[in-house]
């Protein structure tokens, strides 16, 4: 059994829901399971203010999670067209791993949630690819052979899975957003299986 690490940050739940759909796609591939992890918010003061274990939701990611995974799928809400600071902060702490090359040659993908349709989904997805490329990972996207990619009137792009949250109070991914999130998980899982069995 190999594992795909699904690592995300979410404040209001949209990116978290995308992460759960991606896990469903991962788990649909024989011999693969998902490991869901999040990152703590960044403190505005110098001392850490968060407990080591979150009060609810998945555990915080550790470097061991990155070492042990056969693939990595990373998600963040859009913050001014970019990934959120907590996720960037987490990656900024991975230079020791980068030196070992432990992520090099593993598949990776990205996902995001924005409030508005043209609020920077693609730029956020691209921003999350940058540290993954520096770590030597193979970036996996979504193909136009999947009908949902053409039909969607919400999230979903060749660069990764996404959701347009609007000003809704309750998270509700539409059918295309769900299908594309699951497909992304499946594609990374399938590639991971091929790469580990080389
Ligand atoms: C500081 C900040 C910056 C944001 N910047 C953008 C933005 O550039 N474009 C956009 O569409 N939404 C922006 N948003 C809204 C969030 O990206 C959006 O509500 C997202 O769906 C939240 O995801 P979550 O439910 O996983 O926290 C911003 C929100 C905050 C707090």
Short mmCIF file of N, CA, C and O and ligand atoms in Angstrom, two decimals, residues 10-16 77-81 113-116 119 165, ligand 1:
data_model
loop_
_atom_site.label_atom_id
_atom_site.label_comp_id
_atom_site.label_asym_id
_atom_site.label_seq_id
_atom_site.Cartn_x
_atom_site.Cartn_y
_atom_site.Cartn_z
N UNK A 10 -7.10 25.74 5.01
CA UNK A 10 -8.46 26.23 4.73
C UNK A 10 -8.97 26.97 5.94
O UNK A 10 -8.82 26.50 7.07
N UNK A 11 -9.55 28.15 5.73
CA UNK A 11 -10.14 28.90 6.85
C UNK A 11 -11.63 28.66 6.94
O UNK A 11 -12.18 28.48 8.01
N UNK A 12 -12.30 28.67 5.78
CA UNK A 12 -13.77 28.62 5.82
C UNK A 12 -14.35 27.31 5.30
O UNK A 12 -15.57 27.16 5.24
N UNK A 13 -13.50 26.38 4.88
CA UNK A 13 -13.97 25.03 4.58
C UNK A 13 -14.02 24.63 3.11
O UNK A 13 -14.16 23.45 2.81
N UNK A 14 -13.91 25.59 2.18
CA UNK A 14 -14.02 25.22 0.76
C UNK A 14 -12.83 24.37 0.31
O UNK A 14 -13.00 23.33 -0.34
N UNK A 15 -11.63 24.80 0.64
CA UNK A 15 -10.45 24.04 0.24
C UNK A 15 -10.43 22.70 0.95
O UNK A 15 -10.01 21.68 0.39
N UNK A 16 -10.94 22.66 2.19
CA UNK A 16 -11.02 21.40 2.93
C UNK A 16 -11.96 20.42 2.22
O UNK A 16 -11.68 19.22 2.15
N UNK A 77 -6.63 28.21 -0.12
CA UNK A 77 -7.49 29.28 -0.63
C UNK A 77 -6.63 30.35 -1.29
O UNK A 77 -5.44 30.49 -0.95
N UNK A 78 -7.21 31.07 -2.21
CA UNK A 78 -6.48 32.18 -2.83
C UNK A 78 -6.38 33.35 -1.85
O UNK A 78 -7.36 33.72 -1.21
N UNK A 79 -5.19 33.89 -1.75
CA UNK A 79 -4.96 35.11 -0.98
C UNK A 79 -4.32 36.12 -1.92
O UNK A 79 -3.14 35.99 -2.25
N UNK A 80 -5.11 37.08 -2.41
CA UNK A 80 -4.61 38.06 -3.36
C UNK A 80 -3.89 37.39 -4.53
O UNK A 80 -2.77 37.76 -4.91
N UNK A 81 -4.52 36.37 -5.08
CA UNK A 81 -3.97 35.69 -6.26
C UNK A 81 -2.80 34.77 -5.97
O UNK A 81 -2.11 34.33 -6.91
N UNK A 113 -9.37 27.37 -3.84
CA UNK A 113 -10.72 27.92 -3.80
C UNK A 113 -10.61 29.44 -3.78
O UNK A 113 -9.78 30.00 -3.06
N UNK A 114 -11.44 30.10 -4.62
CA UNK A 114 -11.49 31.56 -4.64
C UNK A 114 -12.91 32.00 -4.35
O UNK A 114 -13.85 31.24 -4.57
N UNK A 115 -13.05 33.26 -3.94
CA UNK A 115 -14.41 33.77 -3.77
C UNK A 115 -15.03 34.10 -5.12
O UNK A 115 -16.20 33.85 -5.35
N UNK A 116 -14.22 34.66 -6.02
CA UNK A 116 -14.76 35.13 -7.30
C UNK A 116 -14.19 34.31 -8.47
O UNK A 116 -13.10 33.75 -8.38
N UNK A 119 -10.86 35.62 -9.68
CA UNK A 119 -10.10 36.15 -8.55
C UNK A 119 -8.70 35.58 -8.40
O UNK A 119 -8.08 35.78 -7.36
N UNK A 165 -16.23 29.89 -4.46
CA UNK A 165 -17.07 29.82 -3.26
C UNK A 165 -18.12 30.91 -3.19
O UNK A 165 -19.11 30.77 -2.47
C1 LIG B 1 -6.69 38.02 2.83
C2 LIG B 1 -7.60 37.37 1.83
C3 LIG B 1 -7.34 37.52 0.49
C4 LIG B 1 -8.19 36.95 -0.47
N1 LIG B 1 -7.89 37.12 -1.79
C5 LIG B 1 -8.75 36.65 -2.72
C6 LIG B 1 -8.50 36.83 -4.11
O1 LIG B 1 -7.46 37.37 -4.52
N2 LIG B 1 -9.42 36.37 -5.00
C7 LIG B 1 -10.58 35.76 -4.60
O2 LIG B 1 -11.41 35.39 -5.45
N3 LIG B 1 -10.82 35.50 -3.29
C8 LIG B 1 -9.94 35.94 -2.35
N4 LIG B 1 -10.18 35.70 -1.02
C9 LIG B 1 -11.34 34.84 -0.64
C10 LIG B 1 -10.95 33.38 -0.43
O3 LIG B 1 -9.95 32.94 -1.32
C11 LIG B 1 -12.19 32.50 -0.64
O4 LIG B 1 -13.19 32.91 0.29
C12 LIG B 1 -11.91 31.01 -0.50
O5 LIG B 1 -13.00 30.30 -1.06
C13 LIG B 1 -11.75 30.58 0.97
O6 LIG B 1 -11.36 29.22 1.02
P1 LIG B 1 -11.51 28.37 2.36
O7 LIG B 1 -13.01 28.16 2.56
O8 LIG B 1 -10.81 27.08 2.08
O9 LIG B 1 -10.88 29.14 3.47
C14 LIG B 1 -9.33 36.24 -0.06
C15 LIG B 1 -9.59 36.08 1.33
C16 LIG B 1 -8.75 36.64 2.26
C17 LIG B 1 -9.05 36.47 3.74
#
